[in-house]
Tab-separated table of C-alpha atoms in Angstrom:
chain	number	residue	atom	x	y	z
A	1	MET	CA	219.073	50.888	88.545
A	2	GLU	CA	219.517	52.758	85.281
A	3	SER	CA	215.775	52.635	84.631
A	4	THR	CA	215.093	54.067	88.086
A	5	VAL	CA	217.536	56.920	87.538
A	6	ALA	CA	216.000	57.626	84.141
A	7	ALA	CA	212.502	57.680	85.631
A	8	VAL	CA	213.584	60.087	88.367
A	9	ALA	CA	215.241	62.319	85.772
A	10	VAL	CA	212.046	62.411	83.714
A	11	VAL	CA	209.964	63.320	86.765
A	12	LEU	CA	212.414	66.042	87.817
A	13	GLU	CA	212.369	67.453	84.300
A	14	GLY	CA	208.579	67.552	84.408
A	15	HIS	CA	208.696	69.268	87.801
A	16	VAL	CA	211.032	71.951	86.466
A	17	ARG	CA	208.859	72.437	83.391
A	18	ARG	CA	205.789	72.972	85.583
A	19	GLN	CA	207.509	75.678	87.622
A	20	VAL	CA	206.791	78.175	84.839
A	21	ILE	CA	203.016	77.662	84.990
A	22	VAL	CA	202.325	80.207	87.713
A	23	PRO	CA	204.546	82.894	86.110
A	24	LEU	CA	202.801	82.206	82.805
A	25	ALA	CA	199.422	82.509	84.510
A	26	VAL	CA	200.506	85.830	86.020
A	27	LEU	CA	201.513	87.055	82.569
A	28	VAL	CA	198.200	85.914	81.061
A	29	GLY	CA	196.294	87.809	83.756
A	30	VAL	CA	198.262	90.978	83.043
A	31	LEU	CA	197.778	90.635	79.281
A	32	ALA	CA	194.034	89.955	79.569
A	33	ALA	CA	193.579	93.029	81.772
A	34	LEU	CA	195.721	95.044	79.372
A	35	VAL	CA	193.341	94.113	76.544
A	36	GLN	CA	190.487	95.644	78.520
A	37	ALA	CA	192.523	98.756	79.333
A	38	LEU	CA	193.427	99.306	75.672
A	39	VAL	CA	190.052	98.671	74.045
A	40	VAL	CA	187.732	100.652	76.316
A	41	PRO	CA	187.974	104.449	75.816
A	42	PRO	CA	189.067	106.550	78.796
A	43	LEU	CA	186.300	107.257	81.321
A	44	HIS	CA	183.831	105.305	79.213
A	45	THR	CA	181.717	104.483	82.255
A	46	GLY	CA	180.492	106.772	84.977
A	47	ASP	CA	181.836	104.305	87.527
A	48	GLU	CA	185.422	104.726	86.333
A	49	THR	CA	185.068	108.496	86.324
A	50	ALA	CA	183.726	108.390	89.877
A	51	HIS	CA	186.553	106.147	91.101
A	52	LEU	CA	189.178	108.379	89.494
A	53	ASP	CA	187.498	111.460	90.914
A	54	TYR	CA	187.535	109.934	94.412
A	55	ALA	CA	191.298	109.369	94.135
A	56	TYR	CA	191.828	112.934	92.961
A	57	GLN	CA	189.737	114.362	95.794
A	58	VAL	CA	191.839	112.383	98.264
A	59	TRP	CA	194.918	113.896	96.596
A	60	THR	CA	193.515	117.361	97.281
A	61	GLY	CA	192.869	116.462	100.927
A	62	HIS	CA	189.127	115.869	100.778
A	63	LEU	CA	186.645	113.023	100.774
A	64	PRO	CA	183.829	112.986	98.199
A	65	VAL	CA	180.202	113.631	99.076
A	66	PHE	CA	177.422	111.900	97.148
A	67	GLU	CA	175.276	114.972	96.522
A	68	ALA	CA	178.234	117.213	95.616
A	69	GLY	CA	179.005	115.192	92.489
A	70	THR	CA	182.452	114.874	90.960
A	71	VAL	CA	185.189	117.458	90.960
A	72	LEU	CA	186.462	116.131	87.639
A	73	THR	CA	184.214	117.100	84.720
A	74	PRO	CA	186.037	115.831	81.628
A	75	ASP	CA	184.950	116.663	78.108
A	76	VAL	CA	185.236	113.009	77.112
A	77	GLY	CA	183.665	109.911	78.536
A	78	SER	CA	180.836	109.701	81.032
A	79	VAL	CA	180.338	111.918	84.068
A	80	PRO	CA	177.971	110.619	86.752
A	81	PRO	CA	175.324	113.036	88.055
A	82	VAL	CA	176.411	112.325	91.645
A	83	GLN	CA	179.492	110.903	93.339
A	84	TRP	CA	178.073	107.412	93.543
A	85	VAL	CA	181.186	105.666	94.888
A	86	ALA	CA	181.569	108.065	97.833
A	87	GLN	CA	180.297	105.347	100.202
A	88	HIS	CA	183.413	103.209	99.716
A	89	PRO	CA	186.195	103.364	102.322
A	90	PRO	CA	189.276	105.214	101.091
A	91	LEU	CA	192.182	102.709	101.055
A	92	TYR	CA	192.199	102.109	97.282
A	93	TYR	CA	191.970	105.816	96.592
A	94	VAL	CA	194.735	106.673	99.064
A	95	LEU	CA	197.006	104.273	97.170
A	96	LEU	CA	195.916	105.636	93.790
A	97	ALA	CA	196.026	109.334	94.689
A	98	PRO	CA	199.830	109.804	94.259
A	99	VAL	CA	199.545	108.242	90.802
A	100	VAL	CA	196.637	110.232	89.383
A	101	GLY	CA	196.831	113.454	91.404
A	102	PRO	CA	199.994	114.970	89.897
A	103	MET	CA	198.928	114.002	86.387
A	104	VAL	CA	195.510	115.631	86.753
A	105	ASP	CA	197.108	118.751	88.229
A	106	GLY	CA	199.478	118.797	85.260
A	107	GLY	CA	196.586	118.760	82.796
A	108	HIS	CA	197.039	115.111	81.763
A	109	LEU	CA	193.658	113.672	82.692
A	110	ILE	CA	193.705	110.960	80.030
A	111	GLY	CA	197.208	109.999	81.106
A	112	ALA	CA	195.915	109.744	84.677
A	113	VAL	CA	193.213	107.340	83.506
A	114	TYR	CA	195.741	105.043	81.864
A	115	ALA	CA	198.101	105.298	84.811
A	116	ALA	CA	195.285	104.208	87.135
A	117	ARG	CA	194.411	101.367	84.771
A	118	LEU	CA	198.051	100.270	84.674
A	119	VAL	CA	198.091	100.047	88.467
A	120	ASN	CA	195.127	97.683	88.320
A	121	VAL	CA	196.646	95.688	85.446
A	122	LEU	CA	199.733	95.018	87.549
A	123	ALA	CA	197.539	94.244	90.559
A	124	VAL	CA	195.883	91.475	88.526
A	125	GLY	CA	199.242	89.768	88.129
A	126	LEU	CA	199.771	89.991	91.876
A	127	LEU	CA	196.271	88.594	92.467
A	128	VAL	CA	197.033	85.529	90.347
A	129	ALA	CA	200.302	84.914	92.197
A	130	VAL	CA	198.652	85.339	95.603
A	131	ALA	CA	195.831	82.981	94.586
A	132	ALA	CA	198.384	80.286	93.744
A	133	TRP	CA	200.166	80.889	97.063
A	134	ALA	CA	196.890	80.781	99.001
A	135	THR	CA	195.973	77.460	97.390
A	136	ARG	CA	199.336	75.999	98.375
A	137	ARG	CA	198.746	77.134	101.943
A	138	ALA	CA	195.250	75.657	101.979
A	139	PHE	CA	195.969	72.392	100.170
A	140	PRO	CA	199.703	71.786	99.802
A	141	GLY	CA	199.283	68.267	98.439
A	142	ARG	CA	198.692	67.190	94.893
A	143	SER	CA	194.935	67.517	95.005
A	144	PRO	CA	192.753	69.868	97.036
A	145	LEU	CA	190.993	67.251	99.165
A	146	SER	CA	191.525	63.789	97.824
A	147	GLY	CA	194.730	61.912	97.226
A	148	ALA	CA	192.846	59.426	95.087
A	149	VAL	CA	193.514	61.378	91.923
A	150	THR	CA	195.691	59.648	89.393
A	151	GLY	CA	197.994	62.350	88.132
A	152	GLY	CA	198.754	64.408	91.193
A	153	ILE	CA	199.059	67.886	89.630
A	154	PRO	CA	199.389	70.492	92.421
A	155	PRO	CA	196.063	72.355	92.654
A	156	ALA	CA	197.824	75.725	92.968
A	157	LEU	CA	198.775	75.493	89.297
A	158	VAL	CA	195.177	74.898	88.262
A	159	THR	CA	193.875	77.656	90.537
A	160	ALA	CA	196.323	80.146	89.011
A	161	LEU	CA	195.032	79.338	85.526
A	162	VAL	CA	191.408	79.591	86.673
A	163	VAL	CA	191.915	83.033	88.231
A	164	THR	CA	193.847	84.337	85.238
A	165	ALA	CA	191.088	83.187	82.867
A	166	THR	CA	188.308	84.741	84.953
A	167	ALA	CA	186.817	87.347	82.647
A	168	TRP	CA	185.759	89.794	85.316
A	169	VAL	CA	189.223	89.825	86.829
A	170	ALA	CA	190.407	91.177	83.488
A	171	ARG	CA	187.442	93.501	83.035
A	172	VAL	CA	187.859	95.339	86.345
A	173	GLY	CA	191.631	94.876	86.160
A	174	GLY	CA	191.728	96.963	83.008
A	175	SER	CA	189.692	99.766	84.555
A	176	ALA	CA	190.115	102.098	87.529
A	177	TYR	CA	187.906	100.111	89.910
A	178	ASN	CA	188.596	99.098	93.517
A	179	ASP	CA	187.452	95.480	93.033
A	180	VAL	CA	190.905	94.106	92.193
A	181	LEU	CA	192.455	95.425	95.406
A	182	ALA	CA	189.556	94.000	97.416
A	183	ALA	CA	189.957	90.612	95.693
A	184	LEU	CA	193.713	90.680	96.291
A	185	LEU	CA	193.289	91.373	100.009
A	186	THR	CA	190.561	88.755	100.556
A	187	THR	CA	192.676	86.180	98.721
A	188	TRP	CA	195.640	87.048	100.932
A	189	LEU	CA	193.365	86.675	103.959
A	190	PHE	CA	192.224	83.267	102.718
A	191	GLY	CA	195.823	82.071	102.459
A	192	LEU	CA	196.722	83.427	105.901
A	193	ALA	CA	193.681	81.764	107.447
A	194	ALA	CA	194.505	78.467	105.765
A	195	SER	CA	198.066	78.671	107.090
A	196	ALA	CA	196.811	79.278	110.618
A	197	ILE	CA	194.288	76.449	110.399
A	198	ARG	CA	196.760	73.931	109.034
A	199	SER	CA	199.945	74.914	110.850
A	200	GLY	CA	198.788	76.754	113.942
A	201	LEU	CA	198.041	80.309	114.992
A	202	THR	CA	201.428	81.904	115.672
A	203	TRP	CA	201.912	85.486	116.813
A	204	PRO	CA	203.121	86.644	113.351
A	205	ARG	CA	200.057	85.052	111.745
A	206	THR	CA	197.825	86.643	114.358
A	207	VAL	CA	199.235	90.072	113.594
A	208	LEU	CA	198.948	89.564	109.846
A	209	LEU	CA	195.355	88.347	110.112
A	210	VAL	CA	194.435	91.416	112.149
A	211	VAL	CA	196.185	93.808	109.746
A	212	VAL	CA	194.857	92.252	106.540
A	213	SER	CA	191.320	92.104	107.970
A	214	ALA	CA	191.505	95.839	108.642
A	215	LEU	CA	192.853	96.445	105.127
A	216	CYS	CA	189.960	94.458	103.642
A	217	LEU	CA	187.379	96.587	105.445
A	218	GLY	CA	189.339	99.652	104.387
A	219	THR	CA	188.665	98.762	100.748
A	220	ARG	CA	185.070	97.532	100.549
A	221	LEU	CA	182.467	96.935	103.237
A	222	HIS	CA	181.333	93.631	101.779
A	223	THR	CA	184.741	92.081	102.444
A	224	MET	CA	183.363	91.599	105.958
A	225	VAL	CA	181.981	88.281	104.704
A	226	MET	CA	185.459	86.891	104.060
A	227	VAL	CA	186.836	88.486	107.214
A	228	GLY	CA	184.107	86.946	109.365
A	229	THR	CA	184.275	83.446	107.898
A	230	MET	CA	188.056	83.211	107.715
A	231	VAL	CA	188.727	84.618	111.188
A	232	GLY	CA	185.934	82.464	112.601
A	233	ALA	CA	187.441	79.314	111.100
A	234	VAL	CA	190.879	80.190	112.481
A	235	LEU	CA	189.423	80.704	115.958
A	236	ILE	CA	187.654	77.348	115.835
A	237	ALA	CA	190.897	75.651	114.793
A	238	ALA	CA	192.883	77.480	117.464
A	239	LEU	CA	190.484	76.585	120.266
A	240	LEU	CA	190.223	72.899	119.378
A	241	PRO	CA	192.588	70.672	121.358
A	242	ASP	CA	195.513	69.235	119.439
A	243	ARG	CA	196.337	65.550	119.071
A	244	SER	CA	197.657	65.372	122.611
A	245	ALA	CA	194.476	67.000	123.944
A	246	VAL	CA	196.655	69.248	126.094
A	247	ALA	CA	195.602	72.850	126.532
A	248	HIS	CA	198.130	75.509	125.554
A	249	PRO	CA	197.689	78.876	127.294
A	250	ARG	CA	199.739	80.649	124.620
A	251	ARG	CA	197.501	79.336	121.873
A	252	ALA	CA	194.422	80.543	123.772
A	253	ALA	CA	196.093	83.928	124.214
A	254	ARG	CA	196.700	84.194	120.482
A	255	ALA	CA	193.098	83.221	119.794
A	256	TRP	CA	191.844	85.932	122.153
A	257	ALA	CA	194.243	88.420	120.588
A	258	LEU	CA	192.798	87.610	117.162
A	259	ALA	CA	189.175	87.690	118.332
A	260	LEU	CA	189.636	91.085	119.966
A	261	GLY	CA	192.269	92.475	117.608
A	262	VAL	CA	190.249	92.251	114.392
A	263	PRO	CA	187.247	94.347	115.510
A	264	LEU	CA	189.514	96.786	117.355
A	265	ALA	CA	191.784	97.203	114.314
A	266	VAL	CA	188.812	97.649	111.989
A	267	ALA	CA	187.279	100.198	114.348
A	268	ALA	CA	190.553	102.087	114.669
A	269	ALA	CA	191.291	102.071	110.926
A	270	THR	CA	187.867	102.678	109.403
A	271	GLY	CA	185.377	103.241	112.204
A	272	TRP	CA	185.506	106.973	111.579
A	273	PHE	CA	184.533	106.426	107.963
A	274	TRP	CA	181.472	104.296	108.770
A	275	LEU	CA	180.381	106.936	111.300
A	276	ARG	CA	180.795	109.531	108.559
A	277	ASN	CA	178.600	107.457	106.246
A	278	PHE	CA	175.961	107.240	108.963
A	279	ARG	CA	176.110	110.969	109.597
A	280	LEU	CA	175.760	111.830	105.897
A	281	THR	CA	173.272	109.188	104.778
A	282	GLY	CA	171.659	107.661	107.835
A	283	SER	CA	173.200	104.244	107.169
A	284	VAL	CA	176.615	102.688	107.710
A	285	THR	CA	176.713	101.436	104.117
A	286	GLY	CA	176.272	104.976	102.761
A	287	GLY	CA	173.849	103.869	100.066
A	288	HIS	CA	171.133	106.010	98.492
A	289	PRO	CA	168.385	103.571	97.441
A	290	ASP	CA	165.767	106.326	97.092
A	291	TRP	CA	167.904	108.270	94.628
A	292	ALA	CA	168.679	105.088	92.694
A	293	ALA	CA	164.993	104.221	92.486
A	294	ASP	CA	164.079	107.704	91.230
A	295	ASN	CA	166.951	108.167	88.775
A	296	LEU	CA	168.153	104.718	87.673
A	297	ASP	CA	164.772	103.038	87.231
A	298	ARG	CA	165.550	100.451	89.878
A	299	VAL	CA	162.568	98.560	91.259
A	300	ALA	CA	162.444	96.597	94.498
A	301	ARG	CA	161.296	92.987	94.272
A	302	PRO	CA	160.441	90.290	96.815
A	303	VAL	CA	163.492	88.276	97.846
A	304	GLY	CA	161.780	85.014	96.954
A	305	GLU	CA	161.075	86.246	93.434
A	306	VAL	CA	164.714	87.258	92.977
A	307	VAL	CA	166.019	83.938	94.268
A	308	LEU	CA	163.777	82.019	91.853
A	309	ASP	CA	164.636	84.205	88.852
A	310	PRO	CA	166.980	82.254	86.510
A	311	ALA	CA	168.056	85.479	84.805
A	312	VAL	CA	169.414	86.855	88.084
A	313	TRP	CA	171.481	83.732	88.702
A	314	ALA	CA	172.701	83.597	85.103
A	315	ARG	CA	173.850	87.211	85.306
A	316	LEU	CA	175.417	86.991	88.759
A	317	LEU	CA	177.311	83.774	88.055
A	318	ALA	CA	178.622	84.893	84.646
A	319	VAL	CA	181.932	85.828	86.252
A	320	PHE	CA	183.850	84.021	83.501
A	321	GLY	CA	182.190	85.837	80.579
A	322	HIS	CA	183.343	88.923	78.661
A	323	GLY	CA	179.965	89.698	77.150
A	324	PRO	CA	179.332	88.182	73.699
A	325	ALA	CA	178.836	84.625	74.974
A	326	PRO	CA	175.365	84.088	76.491
A	327	ASP	CA	175.317	84.107	80.283
A	328	ALA	CA	173.772	80.645	80.318
A	329	VAL	CA	176.776	79.271	78.411
A	330	VAL	CA	179.297	81.088	80.574
A	331	VAL	CA	177.662	79.795	83.754
A	332	LEU	CA	178.525	76.266	82.610
A	333	LEU	CA	182.197	77.164	83.133
A	334	LEU	CA	181.326	77.365	86.820
A	335	ALA	CA	178.496	74.853	87.071
A	336	VAL	CA	180.181	71.829	85.478
A	337	PRO	CA	183.435	72.016	87.502
A	338	ALA	CA	181.391	72.827	90.616
A	339	LEU	CA	179.357	69.647	90.151
A	340	LEU	CA	182.520	67.591	89.774
A	341	ALA	CA	183.957	69.357	92.818
A	342	VAL	CA	180.902	68.572	94.934
A	343	ILE	CA	181.093	64.902	94.019
A	344	GLY	CA	184.818	64.637	94.694
A	345	THR	CA	184.710	66.756	97.828
A	346	ALA	CA	181.775	64.802	99.253
A	347	ARG	CA	183.791	61.597	99.008
A	348	ALA	CA	186.806	63.232	100.607
A	349	VAL	CA	184.833	64.887	103.410
A	350	ILE	CA	183.120	61.620	104.264
A	351	ALA	CA	186.525	59.978	104.440
A	352	ALA	CA	187.811	62.860	106.566
A	353	VAL	CA	184.900	62.671	108.993
A	354	ARG	CA	185.432	58.943	109.337
A	355	ALA	CA	189.129	59.515	109.951
A	356	VAL	CA	188.417	62.147	112.607
A	357	SER	CA	185.723	60.108	114.357
A	358	GLY	CA	187.256	56.698	113.879
A	359	GLY	CA	190.369	56.942	115.958
A	360	ALA	CA	192.475	59.574	114.238
A	361	GLY	CA	192.666	61.416	117.539
A	362	PRO	CA	190.765	64.361	119.002
A	363	GLY	CA	190.947	67.935	117.906
A	364	ILE	CA	192.621	69.612	114.989
A	365	GLY	CA	194.557	67.506	112.502
A	366	PRO	CA	195.071	67.309	108.724
A	367	ASP	CA	191.568	65.977	108.097
A	368	THR	CA	189.849	68.486	110.382
A	369	SER	CA	191.817	71.384	108.920
A	370	ARG	CA	190.655	70.520	105.412
A	371	ILE	CA	187.052	70.380	106.555
A	372	LEU	CA	187.377	73.777	108.260
A	373	ILE	CA	188.971	75.417	105.213
A	374	VAL	CA	186.346	74.008	102.846
A	375	ALA	CA	183.498	74.948	105.201
A	376	ALA	CA	184.789	78.500	105.666
A	377	GLY	CA	185.236	79.022	101.916
A	378	GLY	CA	181.833	77.554	101.130
A	379	LEU	CA	180.157	79.679	103.788
A	380	ALA	CA	181.836	82.818	102.415
A	381	VAL	CA	180.555	82.105	98.896
A	382	ALA	CA	177.055	81.282	100.153
A	383	ALA	CA	176.907	84.432	102.295
A	384	THR	CA	178.095	86.580	99.381
A	385	LEU	CA	175.427	85.114	97.111
A	386	ALA	CA	172.783	85.715	99.778
A	387	MET	CA	173.973	89.302	100.154
A	388	GLN	CA	173.686	89.827	96.408
A	389	MET	CA	170.164	88.391	96.403
A	390	MET	CA	169.196	90.911	99.089
A	391	TYR	CA	170.890	93.716	97.166
A	392	THR	CA	169.065	92.783	93.967
A	393	ALA	CA	165.766	92.526	95.801
A	394	GLY	CA	166.302	96.077	97.041
A	395	GLY	CA	166.601	97.355	93.471
A	396	GLY	CA	170.270	96.746	92.810
A	397	SER	CA	171.699	95.039	89.773
A	398	PRO	CA	173.168	91.513	90.029
A	399	HIS	CA	176.713	91.935	88.867
A	400	PRO	CA	179.397	89.239	88.387
A	401	ARG	CA	182.208	91.467	89.661
A	402	TYR	CA	180.749	91.353	93.162
A	403	LEU	CA	181.809	87.702	93.350
A	404	LEU	CA	185.466	88.697	93.016
A	405	LEU	CA	185.467	89.292	96.763
A	406	VAL	CA	185.315	85.504	97.124
A	407	ILE	CA	187.479	84.679	94.097
A	408	ALA	CA	189.799	82.507	96.208
A	409	PRO	CA	187.230	79.884	97.279
A	410	LEU	CA	185.320	80.264	94.012
A	411	ALA	CA	188.400	79.579	91.877
A	412	LEU	CA	189.308	76.709	94.167
A	413	VAL	CA	185.905	75.131	93.528
A	414	VAL	CA	186.506	75.285	89.781
A	415	ALA	CA	190.074	73.998	90.174
A	416	ARG	CA	188.817	71.183	92.407
A	417	GLY	CA	186.336	70.138	89.746
A	418	LEU	CA	188.899	70.305	86.959
A	419	VAL	CA	191.368	68.235	89.001
A	420	GLU	CA	188.705	65.509	89.114
A	421	LEU	CA	189.271	65.078	85.382
A	422	GLU	CA	192.530	63.317	86.244
A	423	ARG	CA	190.451	60.291	87.174
A	424	PHE	CA	189.852	59.805	83.453
A	425	GLY	CA	193.552	59.615	82.586
A	426	PRO	CA	196.796	61.590	82.832
A	427	ARG	CA	195.992	63.736	79.782
A	428	ALA	CA	192.406	64.528	80.742
A	429	LEU	CA	193.276	67.473	82.978
A	430	PRO	CA	195.543	69.331	80.499
A	431	TRP	CA	192.954	68.917	77.771
A	432	GLY	CA	190.181	69.941	80.168
A	433	ILE	CA	192.111	73.046	81.229
A	434	ALA	CA	192.773	73.910	77.584
A	435	ALA	CA	189.078	73.617	76.720
A	436	TRP	CA	188.034	75.543	79.825
A	437	CYS	CA	190.466	78.438	79.196
A	438	ALA	CA	189.590	78.542	75.498
A	439	VAL	CA	186.033	79.693	76.196
A	440	PRO	CA	186.944	82.972	77.987
A	441	LEU	CA	189.741	83.622	75.466
A	442	VAL	CA	187.423	83.201	72.476
A	443	ASP	CA	184.772	85.243	74.264
A	444	GLN	CA	187.302	88.045	74.790
A	445	ALA	CA	188.264	87.934	71.111
A	446	LEU	CA	184.597	88.268	70.157
A	447	TRP	CA	184.317	91.160	72.601
A	448	ILE	CA	187.261	92.949	70.958
A	449	ALA	CA	185.750	92.392	67.509
A	450	VAL	CA	182.375	93.768	68.630
A	451	SER	CA	183.707	96.645	70.749
A	452	ALA	CA	186.418	97.990	68.444
A	453	PRO	CA	184.044	99.362	65.759
A	454	ARG	CA	181.744	100.781	68.425
A	455	TYR	CA	184.568	102.698	70.101
A	456	ALA	CA	186.447	103.580	66.901
A	457	GLY	CA	185.277	107.181	66.636
A	458	THR	CA	185.132	108.016	70.323
A	459	TRP	CA	188.750	109.124	70.696
A	460	PRO	CA	191.821	109.511	68.423
A	461	GLY	CA	193.933	106.737	69.957
A	462	ALA	CA	191.389	103.988	69.371
A	463	PRO	CA	192.965	102.324	66.269
A	464	LEU	CA	196.403	102.021	67.864
A	465	SER	CA	194.935	100.803	71.141
A	466	VAL	CA	192.881	98.114	69.440
A	467	THR	CA	195.957	96.885	67.559
A	468	GLY	CA	197.823	96.663	70.844
A	469	ALA	CA	194.892	94.791	72.365
A	470	TRP	CA	194.978	92.146	69.630
A	471	VAL	CA	198.723	91.702	70.166
A	472	ALA	CA	198.190	91.296	73.920
A	473	TRP	CA	195.359	88.831	73.325
A	474	GLY	CA	197.506	86.750	70.979
A	475	ALA	CA	200.358	86.711	73.497
A	476	ALA	CA	197.922	85.565	76.214
A	477	CYS	CA	196.792	82.675	73.993
A	478	VAL	CA	200.400	81.599	73.451
A	479	CYS	CA	201.089	81.706	77.198
A	480	VAL	CA	198.023	79.580	77.953
A	481	ALA	CA	199.069	77.047	75.329
A	482	VAL	CA	202.565	76.816	76.809
A	483	ALA	CA	201.144	76.459	80.334
A	484	VAL	CA	198.862	73.621	79.258
A	485	THR	CA	201.762	71.750	77.648
A	486	ARG	CA	203.701	72.157	80.903
A	487	LEU	CA	200.772	70.647	82.812
A	488	ALA	CA	201.177	67.555	80.675
A	489	ALA	CA	204.814	67.150	81.797
A	490	PRO	CA	205.758	63.739	83.298
A	491	ARG	CA	204.978	63.561	86.996
A	492	VAL	CA	204.742	61.226	89.941
A	493	VAL	CA	201.546	59.222	89.974
A	494	ALA	CA	199.737	59.408	93.290
A	495	ASP	CA	198.637	56.256	95.061
A	496	PRO	CA	194.938	55.830	94.252
A	497	SER	CA	194.437	54.141	97.614
A	498	ALA	CA	195.663	57.180	99.513
A	499	SER	CA	193.001	59.116	101.348
A	500	LEU	CA	193.286	62.814	101.864
A	501	ALA	CA	197.025	62.702	101.164
A	502	ALA	CA	198.684	66.066	101.431
């Protein structure tokens, strides 16, 4: 009896110790983005200047026009020749306008830059927290798809660490870009869809799915990939009969409300903007490929050539790299866990299909819901990659930050692969996480060391900012180390014979 009580006490202590992992991951994400915000000089890129200018124009009651260029023409940094982010819908800039507008009007342009960056830095912390929540909603058990993992660490903890160590989350999180808001909203949508698939489509979930879908399309057009796949998966789950095979009129009504509500909400919220794009540019996307070809030396290529180009894939998939590390090395941070994830998921899906077809009952159940969530996430990633191949073939540049729109399923793939390490022993996962997180952290340190001398003479605050960046980087390393030790806390060992336990 005493030994049982002692064992329970040890497990409870380990559970309490692991509760700090997500808050630590949130803090690491904030610190990593802060490093970026401190090292890079204000308005160093034309993109950041254009984004800030868009927010300021919204503050003055106008929307930017591509050919009109930017209203802001600072003496420092880079000023784009045209307003090349004018094609984006205005949600991010509406939120940012009250922050930057008064500061610009007051003559504090540089302060406005750092205020905008701070908003994104804080948004990174929220993104990490939402990613952990979304993973819990998708896979609330101790492993994403398979219960046959020896240690049983909740996957939400691993996902939080993966997102917080994603280099391009920090890189756009420390700049005034709209990518972080788009990633935050698509991750929220992923969690809502997973909740509806697993637990049913209630009226509150229906309303939230409609609203968040409209918010996604109000931030970036390409979020339509996540909106389409997630809403589609929810509709499939809602229209499947439940275990009793009894039709529920209310459930059908909610499904119809979702199917009709999403396009109607998107049309009501942003339809005017897409019509404006079409009126100004002749396309809904609002792009200017001819100008880009003439002024940015972009060359169109056959799609097949782009797809078979290893350099394109290495660049696009380098979402975990800060720059100094070769893309081919950084891609391994995705490729190796993805391979482990495919192997583990294949076993679990086969078991799930057998469970569904072998007498587990018709319609939606735990096994079917997992298959739907995995299929929807995988389809979203595949569609985003295909979209980027088409974009690159048209003369665009393959850029890792475009994958942040599917950071939820992408991070879950990496987390799923890392969780597979538990098969090699209870300490394999903590050590694997430590090694995996060490690569982006070291890469960021190399980036600071390379960038600091280059930016040293560009503006007076550079030395102090770089010192602050090193302090933030060191604090992030300490937080990761503490989180990894918490992962190694004593825990309940899952039954290896369990299949798809959740």
